[in-house]
PDB file of C-alpha atoms in Angstrom:
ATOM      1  CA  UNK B   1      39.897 133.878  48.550  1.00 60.00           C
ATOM      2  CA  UNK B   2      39.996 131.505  45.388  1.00 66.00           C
ATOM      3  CA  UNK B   3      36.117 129.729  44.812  1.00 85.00           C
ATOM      4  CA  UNK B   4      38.014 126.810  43.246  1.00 95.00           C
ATOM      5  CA  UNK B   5      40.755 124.637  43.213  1.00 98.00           C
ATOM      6  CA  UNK B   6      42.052 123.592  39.740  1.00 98.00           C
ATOM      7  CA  UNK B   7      44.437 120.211  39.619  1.00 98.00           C
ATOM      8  CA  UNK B   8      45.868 120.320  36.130  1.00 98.00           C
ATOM      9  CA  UNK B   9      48.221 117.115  35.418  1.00 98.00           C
ATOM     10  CA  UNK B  10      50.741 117.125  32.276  1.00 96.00           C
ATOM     11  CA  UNK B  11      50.673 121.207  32.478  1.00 97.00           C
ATOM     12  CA  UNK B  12      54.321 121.536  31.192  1.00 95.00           C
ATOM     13  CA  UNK B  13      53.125 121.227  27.265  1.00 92.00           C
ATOM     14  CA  UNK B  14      49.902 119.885  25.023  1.00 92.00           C
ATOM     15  CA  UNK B  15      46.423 119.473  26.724  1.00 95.00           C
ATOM     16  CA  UNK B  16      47.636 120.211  30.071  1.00 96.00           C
ATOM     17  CA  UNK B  17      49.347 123.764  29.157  1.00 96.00           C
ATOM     18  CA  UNK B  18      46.342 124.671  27.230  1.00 97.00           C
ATOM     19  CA  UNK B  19      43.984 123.752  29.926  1.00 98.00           C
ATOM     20  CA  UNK B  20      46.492 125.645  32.674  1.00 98.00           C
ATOM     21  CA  UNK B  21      46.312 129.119  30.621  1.00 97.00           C
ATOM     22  CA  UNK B  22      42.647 128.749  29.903  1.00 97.00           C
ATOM     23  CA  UNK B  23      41.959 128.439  33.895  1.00 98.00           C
ATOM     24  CA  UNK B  24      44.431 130.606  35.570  1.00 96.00           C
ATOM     25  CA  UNK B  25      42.570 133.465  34.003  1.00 94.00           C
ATOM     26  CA  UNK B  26      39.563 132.197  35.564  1.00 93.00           C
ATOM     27  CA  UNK B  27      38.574 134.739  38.154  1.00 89.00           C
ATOM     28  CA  UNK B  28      38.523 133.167  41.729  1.00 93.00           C
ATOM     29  CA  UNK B  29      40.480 129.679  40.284  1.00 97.00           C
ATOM     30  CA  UNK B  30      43.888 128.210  42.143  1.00 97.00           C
ATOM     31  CA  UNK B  31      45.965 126.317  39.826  1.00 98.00           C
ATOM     32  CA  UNK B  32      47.956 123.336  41.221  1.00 98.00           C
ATOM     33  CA  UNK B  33      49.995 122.367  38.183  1.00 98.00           C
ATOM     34  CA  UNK B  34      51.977 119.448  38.169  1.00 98.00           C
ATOM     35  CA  UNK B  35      54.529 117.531  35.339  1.00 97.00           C
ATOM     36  CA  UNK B  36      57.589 115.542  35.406  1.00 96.00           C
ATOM     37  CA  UNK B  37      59.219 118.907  33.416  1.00 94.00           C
ATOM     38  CA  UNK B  38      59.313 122.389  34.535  1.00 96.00           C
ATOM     39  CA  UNK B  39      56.162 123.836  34.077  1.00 96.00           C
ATOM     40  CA  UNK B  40      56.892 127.843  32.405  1.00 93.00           C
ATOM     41  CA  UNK B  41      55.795 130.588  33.768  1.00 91.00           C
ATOM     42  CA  UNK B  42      55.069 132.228  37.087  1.00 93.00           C
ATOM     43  CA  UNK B  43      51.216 133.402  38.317  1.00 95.00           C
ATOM     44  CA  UNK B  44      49.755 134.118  41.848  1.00 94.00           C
ATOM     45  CA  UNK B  45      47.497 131.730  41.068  1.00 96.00           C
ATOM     46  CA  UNK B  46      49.785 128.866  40.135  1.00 97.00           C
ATOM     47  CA  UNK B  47      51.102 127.048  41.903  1.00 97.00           C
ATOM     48  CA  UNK B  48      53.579 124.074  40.264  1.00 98.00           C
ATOM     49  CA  UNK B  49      54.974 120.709  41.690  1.00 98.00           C
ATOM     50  CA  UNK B  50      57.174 118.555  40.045  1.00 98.00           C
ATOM     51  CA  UNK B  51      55.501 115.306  40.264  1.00 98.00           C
ATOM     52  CA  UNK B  52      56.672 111.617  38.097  1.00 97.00           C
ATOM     53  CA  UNK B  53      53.005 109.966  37.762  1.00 95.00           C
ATOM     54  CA  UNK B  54      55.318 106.719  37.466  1.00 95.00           C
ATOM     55  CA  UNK B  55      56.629 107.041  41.065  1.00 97.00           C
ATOM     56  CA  UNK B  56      54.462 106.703  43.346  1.00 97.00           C
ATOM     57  CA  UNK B  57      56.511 107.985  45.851  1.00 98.00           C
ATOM     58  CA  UNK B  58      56.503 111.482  43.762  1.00 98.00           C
ATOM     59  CA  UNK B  59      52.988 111.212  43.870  1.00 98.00           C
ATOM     60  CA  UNK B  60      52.774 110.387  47.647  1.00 98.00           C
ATOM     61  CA  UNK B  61      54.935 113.464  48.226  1.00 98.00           C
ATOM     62  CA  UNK B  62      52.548 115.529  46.329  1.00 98.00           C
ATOM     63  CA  UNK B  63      49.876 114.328  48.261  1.00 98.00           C
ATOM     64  CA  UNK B  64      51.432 115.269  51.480  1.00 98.00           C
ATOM     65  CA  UNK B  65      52.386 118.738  50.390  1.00 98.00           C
ATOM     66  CA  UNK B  66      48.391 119.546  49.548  1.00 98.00           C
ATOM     67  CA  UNK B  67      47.224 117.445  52.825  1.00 97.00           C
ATOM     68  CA  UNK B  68      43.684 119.772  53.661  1.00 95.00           C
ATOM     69  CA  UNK B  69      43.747 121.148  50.061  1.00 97.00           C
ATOM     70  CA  UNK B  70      40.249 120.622  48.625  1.00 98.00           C
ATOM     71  CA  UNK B  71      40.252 119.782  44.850  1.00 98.00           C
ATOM     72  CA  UNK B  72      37.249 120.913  43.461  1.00 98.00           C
ATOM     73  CA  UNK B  73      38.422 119.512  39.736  1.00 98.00           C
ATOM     74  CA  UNK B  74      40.970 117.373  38.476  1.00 98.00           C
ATOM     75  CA  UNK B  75      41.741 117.676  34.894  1.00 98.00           C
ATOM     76  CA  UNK B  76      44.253 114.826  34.074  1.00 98.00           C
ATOM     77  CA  UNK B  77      46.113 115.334  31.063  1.00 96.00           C
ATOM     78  CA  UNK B  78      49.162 113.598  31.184  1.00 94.00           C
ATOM     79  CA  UNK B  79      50.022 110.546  28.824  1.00 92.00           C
ATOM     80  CA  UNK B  80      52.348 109.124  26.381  1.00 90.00           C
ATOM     81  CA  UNK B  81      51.244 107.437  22.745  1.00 87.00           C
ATOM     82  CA  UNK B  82      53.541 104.515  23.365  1.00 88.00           C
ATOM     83  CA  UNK B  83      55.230 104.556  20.312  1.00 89.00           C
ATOM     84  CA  UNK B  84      58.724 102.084  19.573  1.00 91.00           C
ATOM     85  CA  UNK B  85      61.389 104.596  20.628  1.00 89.00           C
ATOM     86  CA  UNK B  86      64.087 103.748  18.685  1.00 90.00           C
ATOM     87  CA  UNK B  87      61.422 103.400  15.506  1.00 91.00           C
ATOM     88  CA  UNK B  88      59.961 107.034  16.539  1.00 83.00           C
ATOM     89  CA  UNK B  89      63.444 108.370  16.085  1.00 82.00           C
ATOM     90  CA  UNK B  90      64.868 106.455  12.725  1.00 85.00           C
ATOM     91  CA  UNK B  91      61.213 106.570  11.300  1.00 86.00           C
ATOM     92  CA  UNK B  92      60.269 110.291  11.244  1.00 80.00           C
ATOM     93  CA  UNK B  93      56.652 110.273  10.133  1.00 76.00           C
ATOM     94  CA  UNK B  94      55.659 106.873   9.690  1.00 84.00           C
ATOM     95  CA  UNK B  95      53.722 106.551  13.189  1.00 81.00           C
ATOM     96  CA  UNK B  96      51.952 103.154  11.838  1.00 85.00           C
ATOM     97  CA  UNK B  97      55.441 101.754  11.067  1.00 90.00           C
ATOM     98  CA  UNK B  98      56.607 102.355  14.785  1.00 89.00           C
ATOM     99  CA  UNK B  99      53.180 100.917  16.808  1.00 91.00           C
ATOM    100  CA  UNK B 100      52.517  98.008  14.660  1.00 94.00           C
ATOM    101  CA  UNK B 101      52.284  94.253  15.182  1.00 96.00           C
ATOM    102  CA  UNK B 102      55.673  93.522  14.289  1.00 96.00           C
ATOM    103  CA  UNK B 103      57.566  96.720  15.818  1.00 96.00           C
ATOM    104  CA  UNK B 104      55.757  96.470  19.206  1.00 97.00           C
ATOM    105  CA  UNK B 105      57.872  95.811  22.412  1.00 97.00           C
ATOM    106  CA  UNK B 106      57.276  94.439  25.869  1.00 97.00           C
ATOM    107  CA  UNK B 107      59.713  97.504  26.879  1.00 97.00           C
ATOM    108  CA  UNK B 108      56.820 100.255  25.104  1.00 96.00           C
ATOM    109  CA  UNK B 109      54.266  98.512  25.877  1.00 97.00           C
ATOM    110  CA  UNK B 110      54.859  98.003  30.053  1.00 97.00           C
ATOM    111  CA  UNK B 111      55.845 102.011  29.904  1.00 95.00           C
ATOM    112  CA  UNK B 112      52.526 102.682  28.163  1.00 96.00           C
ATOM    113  CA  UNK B 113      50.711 101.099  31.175  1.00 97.00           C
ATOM    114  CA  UNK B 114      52.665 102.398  33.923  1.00 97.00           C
ATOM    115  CA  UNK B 115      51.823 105.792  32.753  1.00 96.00           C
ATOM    116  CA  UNK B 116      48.583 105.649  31.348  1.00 96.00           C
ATOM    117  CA  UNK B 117      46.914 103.218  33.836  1.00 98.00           C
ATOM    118  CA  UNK B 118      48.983 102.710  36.854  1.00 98.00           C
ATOM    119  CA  UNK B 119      50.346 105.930  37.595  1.00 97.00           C
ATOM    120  CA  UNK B 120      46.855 107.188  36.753  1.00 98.00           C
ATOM    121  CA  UNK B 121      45.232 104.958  39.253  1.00 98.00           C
ATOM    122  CA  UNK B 122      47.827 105.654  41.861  1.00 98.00           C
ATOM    123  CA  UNK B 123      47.442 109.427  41.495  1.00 98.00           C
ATOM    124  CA  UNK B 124      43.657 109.473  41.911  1.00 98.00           C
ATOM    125  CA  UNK B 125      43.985 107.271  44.811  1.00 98.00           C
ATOM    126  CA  UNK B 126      46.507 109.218  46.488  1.00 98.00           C
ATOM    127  CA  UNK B 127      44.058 112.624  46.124  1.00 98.00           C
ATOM    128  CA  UNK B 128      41.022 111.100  47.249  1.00 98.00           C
ATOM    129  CA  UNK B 129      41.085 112.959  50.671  1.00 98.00           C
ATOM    130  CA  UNK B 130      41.487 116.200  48.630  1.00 98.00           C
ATOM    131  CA  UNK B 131      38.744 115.521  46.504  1.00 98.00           C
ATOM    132  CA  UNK B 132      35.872 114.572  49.054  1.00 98.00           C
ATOM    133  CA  UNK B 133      37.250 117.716  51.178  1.00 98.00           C
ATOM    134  CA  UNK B 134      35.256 119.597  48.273  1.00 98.00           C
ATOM    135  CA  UNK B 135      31.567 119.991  48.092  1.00 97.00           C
ATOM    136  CA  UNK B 136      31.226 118.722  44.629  1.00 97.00           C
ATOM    137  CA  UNK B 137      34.388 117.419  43.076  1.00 98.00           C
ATOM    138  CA  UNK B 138      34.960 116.044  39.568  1.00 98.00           C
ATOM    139  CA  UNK B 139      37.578 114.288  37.746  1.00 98.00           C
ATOM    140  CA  UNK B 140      38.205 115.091  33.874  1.00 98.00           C
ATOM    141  CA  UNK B 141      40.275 112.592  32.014  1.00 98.00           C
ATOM    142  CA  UNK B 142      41.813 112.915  28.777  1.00 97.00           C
ATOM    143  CA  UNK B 143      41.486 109.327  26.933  1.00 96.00           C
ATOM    144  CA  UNK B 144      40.996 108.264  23.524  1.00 94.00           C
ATOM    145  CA  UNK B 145      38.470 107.177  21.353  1.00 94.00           C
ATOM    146  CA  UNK B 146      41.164 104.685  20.335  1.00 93.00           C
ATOM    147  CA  UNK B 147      40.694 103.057  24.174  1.00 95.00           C
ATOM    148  CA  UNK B 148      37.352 102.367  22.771  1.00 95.00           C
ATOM    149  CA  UNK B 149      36.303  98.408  21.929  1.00 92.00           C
ATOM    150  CA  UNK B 150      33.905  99.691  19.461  1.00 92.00           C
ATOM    151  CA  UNK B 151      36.489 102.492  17.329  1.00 92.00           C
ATOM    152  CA  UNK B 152      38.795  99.218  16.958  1.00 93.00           C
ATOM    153  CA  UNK B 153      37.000  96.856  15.402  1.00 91.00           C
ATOM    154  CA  UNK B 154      36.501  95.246  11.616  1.00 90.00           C
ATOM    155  CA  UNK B 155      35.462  97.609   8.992  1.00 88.00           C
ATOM    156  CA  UNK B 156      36.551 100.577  10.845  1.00 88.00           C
ATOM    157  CA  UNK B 157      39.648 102.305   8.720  1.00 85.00           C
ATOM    158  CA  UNK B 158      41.405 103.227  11.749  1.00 85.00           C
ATOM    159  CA  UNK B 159      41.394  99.717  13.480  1.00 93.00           C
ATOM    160  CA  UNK B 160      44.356  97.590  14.359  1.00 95.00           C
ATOM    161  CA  UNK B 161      48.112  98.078  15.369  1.00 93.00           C
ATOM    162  CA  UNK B 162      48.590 101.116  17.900  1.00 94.00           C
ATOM    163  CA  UNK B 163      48.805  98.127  20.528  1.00 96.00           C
ATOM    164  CA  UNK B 164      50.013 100.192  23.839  1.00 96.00           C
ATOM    165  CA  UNK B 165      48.383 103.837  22.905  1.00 94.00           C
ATOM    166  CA  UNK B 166      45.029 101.431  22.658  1.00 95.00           C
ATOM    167  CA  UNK B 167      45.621  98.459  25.360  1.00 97.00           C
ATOM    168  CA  UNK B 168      46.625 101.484  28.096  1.00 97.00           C
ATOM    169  CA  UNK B 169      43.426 103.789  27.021  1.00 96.00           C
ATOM    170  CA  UNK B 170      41.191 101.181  27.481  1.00 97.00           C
ATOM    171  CA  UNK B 171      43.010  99.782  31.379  1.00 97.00           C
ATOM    172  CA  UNK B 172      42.847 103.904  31.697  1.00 97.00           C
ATOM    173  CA  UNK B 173      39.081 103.704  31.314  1.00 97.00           C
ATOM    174  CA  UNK B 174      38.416 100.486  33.001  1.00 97.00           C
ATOM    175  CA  UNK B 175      40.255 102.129  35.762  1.00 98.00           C
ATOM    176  CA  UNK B 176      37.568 104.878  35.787  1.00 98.00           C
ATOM    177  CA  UNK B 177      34.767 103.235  36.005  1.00 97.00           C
ATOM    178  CA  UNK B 178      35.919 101.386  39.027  1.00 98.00           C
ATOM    179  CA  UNK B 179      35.858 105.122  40.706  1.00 98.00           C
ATOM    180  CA  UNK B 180      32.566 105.765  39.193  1.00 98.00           C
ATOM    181  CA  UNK B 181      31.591 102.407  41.337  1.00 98.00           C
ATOM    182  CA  UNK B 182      33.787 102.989  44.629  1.00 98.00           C
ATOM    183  CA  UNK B 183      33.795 106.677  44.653  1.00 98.00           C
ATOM    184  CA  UNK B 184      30.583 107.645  44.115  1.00 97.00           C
ATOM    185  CA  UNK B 185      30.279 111.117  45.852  1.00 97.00           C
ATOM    186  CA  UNK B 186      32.813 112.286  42.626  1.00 98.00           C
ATOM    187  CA  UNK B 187      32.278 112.816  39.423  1.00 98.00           C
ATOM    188  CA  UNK B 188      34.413 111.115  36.761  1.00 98.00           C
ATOM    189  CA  UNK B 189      33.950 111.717  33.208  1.00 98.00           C
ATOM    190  CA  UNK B 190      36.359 110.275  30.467  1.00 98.00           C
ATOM    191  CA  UNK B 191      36.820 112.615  27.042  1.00 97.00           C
ATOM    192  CA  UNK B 192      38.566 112.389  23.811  1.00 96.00           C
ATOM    193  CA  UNK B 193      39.718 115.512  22.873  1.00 95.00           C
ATOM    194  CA  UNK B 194      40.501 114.578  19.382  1.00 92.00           C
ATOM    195  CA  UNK B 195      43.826 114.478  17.757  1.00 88.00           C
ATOM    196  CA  UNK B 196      45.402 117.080  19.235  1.00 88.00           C
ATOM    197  CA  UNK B 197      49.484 118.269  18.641  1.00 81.00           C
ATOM    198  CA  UNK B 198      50.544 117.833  22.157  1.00 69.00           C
ATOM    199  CA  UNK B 199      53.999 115.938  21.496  1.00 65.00           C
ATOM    200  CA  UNK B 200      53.182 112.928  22.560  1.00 64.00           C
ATOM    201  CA  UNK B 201      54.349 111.968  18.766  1.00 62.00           C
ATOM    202  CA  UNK B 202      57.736 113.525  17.819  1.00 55.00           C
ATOM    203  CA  UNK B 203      55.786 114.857  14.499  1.00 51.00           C
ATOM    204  CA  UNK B 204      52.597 116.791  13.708  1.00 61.00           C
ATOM    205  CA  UNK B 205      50.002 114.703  13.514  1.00 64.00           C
ATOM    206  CA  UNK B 206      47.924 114.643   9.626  1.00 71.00           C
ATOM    207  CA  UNK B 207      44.801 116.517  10.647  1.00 77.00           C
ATOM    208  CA  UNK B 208      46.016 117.332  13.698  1.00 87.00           C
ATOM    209  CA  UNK B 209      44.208 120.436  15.688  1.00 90.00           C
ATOM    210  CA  UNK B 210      45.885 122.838  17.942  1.00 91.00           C
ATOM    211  CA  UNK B 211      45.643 121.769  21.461  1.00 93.00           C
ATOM    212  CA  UNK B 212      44.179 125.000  22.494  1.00 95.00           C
ATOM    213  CA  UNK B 213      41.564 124.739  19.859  1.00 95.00           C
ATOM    214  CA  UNK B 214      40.698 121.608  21.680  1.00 96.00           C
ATOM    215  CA  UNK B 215      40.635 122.423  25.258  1.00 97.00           C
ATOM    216  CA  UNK B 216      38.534 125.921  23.918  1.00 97.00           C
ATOM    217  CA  UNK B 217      35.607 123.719  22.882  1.00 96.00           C
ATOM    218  CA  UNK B 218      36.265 121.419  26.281  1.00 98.00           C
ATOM    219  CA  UNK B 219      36.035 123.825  28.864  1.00 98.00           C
ATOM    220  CA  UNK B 220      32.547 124.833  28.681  1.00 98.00           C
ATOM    221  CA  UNK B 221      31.775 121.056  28.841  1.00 98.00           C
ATOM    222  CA  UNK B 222      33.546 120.393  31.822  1.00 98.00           C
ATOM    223  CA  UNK B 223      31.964 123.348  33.341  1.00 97.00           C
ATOM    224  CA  UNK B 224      28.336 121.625  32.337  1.00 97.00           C
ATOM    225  CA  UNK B 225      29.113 117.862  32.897  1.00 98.00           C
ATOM    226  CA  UNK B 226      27.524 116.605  36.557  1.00 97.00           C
ATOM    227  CA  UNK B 227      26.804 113.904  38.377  1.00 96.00           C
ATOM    228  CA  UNK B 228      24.479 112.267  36.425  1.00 97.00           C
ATOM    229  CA  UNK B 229      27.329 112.484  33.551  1.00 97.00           C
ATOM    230  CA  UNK B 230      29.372 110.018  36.228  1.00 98.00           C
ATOM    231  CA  UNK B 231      31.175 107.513  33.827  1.00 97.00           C
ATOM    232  CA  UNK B 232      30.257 108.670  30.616  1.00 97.00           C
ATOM    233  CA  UNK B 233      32.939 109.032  27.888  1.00 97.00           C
ATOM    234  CA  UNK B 234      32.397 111.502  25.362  1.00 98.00           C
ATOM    235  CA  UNK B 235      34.149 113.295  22.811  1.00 97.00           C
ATOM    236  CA  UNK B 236      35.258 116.733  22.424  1.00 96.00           C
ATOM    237  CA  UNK B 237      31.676 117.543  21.312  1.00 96.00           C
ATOM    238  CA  UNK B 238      30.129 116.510  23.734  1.00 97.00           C
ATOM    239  CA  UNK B 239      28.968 112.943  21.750  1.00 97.00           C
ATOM    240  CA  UNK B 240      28.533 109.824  23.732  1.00 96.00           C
ATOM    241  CA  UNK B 241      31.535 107.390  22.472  1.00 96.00           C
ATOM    242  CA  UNK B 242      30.487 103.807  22.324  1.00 93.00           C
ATOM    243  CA  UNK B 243      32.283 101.454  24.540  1.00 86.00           C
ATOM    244  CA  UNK B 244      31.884  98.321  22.946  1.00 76.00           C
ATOM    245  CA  UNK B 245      30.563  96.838  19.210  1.00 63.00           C
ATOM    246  CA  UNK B 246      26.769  96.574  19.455  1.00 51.00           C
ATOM    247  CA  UNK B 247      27.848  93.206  18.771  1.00 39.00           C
ATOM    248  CA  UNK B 248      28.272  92.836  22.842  1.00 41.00           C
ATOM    249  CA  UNK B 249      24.531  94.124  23.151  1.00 39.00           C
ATOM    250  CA  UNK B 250      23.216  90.930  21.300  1.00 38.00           C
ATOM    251  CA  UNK B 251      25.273  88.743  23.375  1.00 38.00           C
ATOM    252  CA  UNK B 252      24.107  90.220  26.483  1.00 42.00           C
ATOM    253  CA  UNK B 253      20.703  89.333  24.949  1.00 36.00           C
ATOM    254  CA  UNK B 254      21.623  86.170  23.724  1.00 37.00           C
ATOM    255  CA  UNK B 255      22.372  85.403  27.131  1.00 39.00           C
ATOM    256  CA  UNK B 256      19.025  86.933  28.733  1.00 41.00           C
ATOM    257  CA  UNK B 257      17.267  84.714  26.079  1.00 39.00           C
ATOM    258  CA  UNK B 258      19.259  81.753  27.311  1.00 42.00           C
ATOM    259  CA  UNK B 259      18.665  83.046  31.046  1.00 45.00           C
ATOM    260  CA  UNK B 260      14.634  82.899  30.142  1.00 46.00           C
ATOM    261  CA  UNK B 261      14.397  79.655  28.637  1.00 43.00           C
ATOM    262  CA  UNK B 262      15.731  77.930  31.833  1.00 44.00           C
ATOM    263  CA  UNK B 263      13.478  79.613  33.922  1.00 49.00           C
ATOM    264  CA  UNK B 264      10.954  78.397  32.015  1.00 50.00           C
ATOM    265  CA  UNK B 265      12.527  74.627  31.503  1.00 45.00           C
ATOM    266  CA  UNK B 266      12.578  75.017  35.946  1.00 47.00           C
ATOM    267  CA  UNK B 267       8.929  76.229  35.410  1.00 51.00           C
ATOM    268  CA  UNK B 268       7.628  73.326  33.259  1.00 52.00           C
ATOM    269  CA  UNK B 269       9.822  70.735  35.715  1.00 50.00           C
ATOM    270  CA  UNK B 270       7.913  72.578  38.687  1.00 49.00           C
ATOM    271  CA  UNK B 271       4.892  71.960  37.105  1.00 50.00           C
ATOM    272  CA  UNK B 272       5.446  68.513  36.108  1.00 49.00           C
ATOM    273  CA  UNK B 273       6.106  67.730  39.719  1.00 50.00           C
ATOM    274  CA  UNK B 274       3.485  69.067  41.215  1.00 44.00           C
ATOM    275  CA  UNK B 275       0.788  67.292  38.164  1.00 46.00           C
ATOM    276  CA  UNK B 276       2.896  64.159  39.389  1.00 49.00           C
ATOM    277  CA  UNK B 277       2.019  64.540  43.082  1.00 48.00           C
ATOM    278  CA  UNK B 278      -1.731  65.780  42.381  1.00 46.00           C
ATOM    279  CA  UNK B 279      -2.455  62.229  40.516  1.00 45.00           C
ATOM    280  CA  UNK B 280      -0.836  60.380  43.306  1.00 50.00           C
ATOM    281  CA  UNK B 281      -3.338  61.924  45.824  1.00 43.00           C
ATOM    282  CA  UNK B 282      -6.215  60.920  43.390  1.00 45.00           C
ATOM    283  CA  UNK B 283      -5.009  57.465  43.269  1.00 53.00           C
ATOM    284  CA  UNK B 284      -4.686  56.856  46.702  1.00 52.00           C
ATOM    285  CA  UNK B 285      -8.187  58.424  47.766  1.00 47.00           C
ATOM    286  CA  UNK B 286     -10.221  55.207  47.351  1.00 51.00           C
ATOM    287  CA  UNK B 287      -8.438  53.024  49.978  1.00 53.00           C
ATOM    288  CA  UNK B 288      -8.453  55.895  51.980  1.00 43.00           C
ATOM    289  CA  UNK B 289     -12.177  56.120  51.550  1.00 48.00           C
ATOM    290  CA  UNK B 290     -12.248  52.113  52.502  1.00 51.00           C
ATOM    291  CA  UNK B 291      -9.731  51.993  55.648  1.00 46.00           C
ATOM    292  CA  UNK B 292     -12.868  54.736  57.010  1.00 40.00           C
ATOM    293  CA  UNK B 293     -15.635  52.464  56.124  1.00 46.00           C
ATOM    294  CA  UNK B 294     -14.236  49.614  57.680  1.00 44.00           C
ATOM    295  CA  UNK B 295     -15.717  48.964  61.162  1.00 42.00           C
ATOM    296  CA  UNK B 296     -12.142  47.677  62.666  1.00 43.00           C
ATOM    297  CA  UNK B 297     -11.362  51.336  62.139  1.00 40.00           C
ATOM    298  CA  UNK B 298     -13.746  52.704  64.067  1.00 33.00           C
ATOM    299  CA  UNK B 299     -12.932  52.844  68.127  1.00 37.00           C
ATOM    300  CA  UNK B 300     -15.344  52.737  71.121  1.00 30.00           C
TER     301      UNK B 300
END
């Protein structure tokens, strides 16, 4: 009997292949691999579903055909860059040229968020039953440092442009962290697993590393991330990735400064009040003092 139950999304090529061959020879692992494409191969441990993360009724009908299947991890691979498709094709190479301010399209930019965010969301919704069916579930998702508010701003040489790939990533991880906050008895942890070659660009990549390279160093992280890891977002390292400018931090302090000096402006109006009432008292003591004195006052 298999100890664990592997999910692998996007298993037909990139990331999620890698990840699928690195865990079916994991003694004691199930594989439930699922892609839009056929998924190669054949293993007794594998078992494959062809499953459209942008349909949710695909995804329903996956959900259905695991009903009682406890998922003990989820490793969600499956993306796209969100690259201009007709640019992609006519531009071989020039991956700036087809993302950029002028070249972007509501077309690539609505199928960058149906598959990055709102299939993602719908998918993790849909195998929520699976999940808490397991005594300590997790959730691995492959993001992008690019997602990050901090990796795209001024001064950074790889800011700007990339307007779906980025916009998506970061929906993707704001998407996440609502889990971390509703699902709490799961663990979700976010990852960048660098620039990998996993065809989500029609080209290789410059620097590019092979994706098994990547998911070699990721595997013995996933085995070691835990609950208290809940929400982080790390890179392929194991490094904490920033989600916003530090910029945000002062304003969040700006705003706790702001937040003190009208407690004490309430503070000093409290006390102003209360001095205001005190000499009141004092000034009305000495006809208090003379109503008692006065024999009509006094009764029989």
């Amino acid at each position: 009997m298999p100890t664990q139950t592997v999910l692998i999304s996007g298993a037909a090529n990139g990331l999620g292949a890698a990840f699928l061959e690195a865990y079916r020879k994991r003694p004691d692992t199930h594989i439930i691999a699922i892609d839009k494409s056929p998924i190669p191969g054949e293993y007794d441990n594998v078992q494959t579903f062809p499953v459209d993360i942008t349909n949710e009724t695909s995804i329903n009908d996956l959900a259905k055909r695991i009903t009682d299947q406890p998922l003990d991890l989820i490793i969600h691979s499956a993306g796209i860059r969100g690259l201009v498709p007709h640019l992609e094709a006519s531009l071989h190479g020039d991956l700036d040229a087809c993302e950029s301010l002028a070249a972007m399209d509501l077309a690539t930019l609505t199928q960058a968020f149906h598959l990055n965010a709102a299939g993602t969301f719908l998918l993790f919704r849909a195998l929520l039953p699976n999940l808490r069916l397991a005594p300590d579930p997790k959730v691995i998702v492959m993001s992008s440092r690019m997602g990050s508010l901090a990796n795209n701003a001024t001064g950074n040489r790889a800011a700007g442009a990339a307007y779906a790939y980025r916009a998506s990533k970061a929906a993707l991880n704001a998407i996440v962290r609502s889990f971390v906050v509703d699902v709490p008895g799961v663990t979700w942890v976010l990852c960048h697993p660098g620039r990998v070659e996993t065809k989500l660009v029609k080209w290789r990549e410059e620097g590019a590393i092979g994706a098994e390279e990547s998911v070699e160093g990721l595997v013995p992280l996933i085995a070691g991330w835990g609950r208290e890891d809940s929400g982080g977002f790390y890179d392929r390292f194991g490094e904490v990735i920033p989600w916003a400018e530090p910029a945000q931090e002062d304003g969040d302090e700006d705003e706790d400064e702001d937040n003190e000096k009208l407690r004490g402006a309430r503070e000093q109006n409290s006390r102003s009040e209360i001095k205001h009432e005190m000499v009141s008292v004092v000034e009305e003591l000495p006809r208090y003092n003379n109503r008692l004195a006065s024999p009509q006052d006094v009764k029989a």
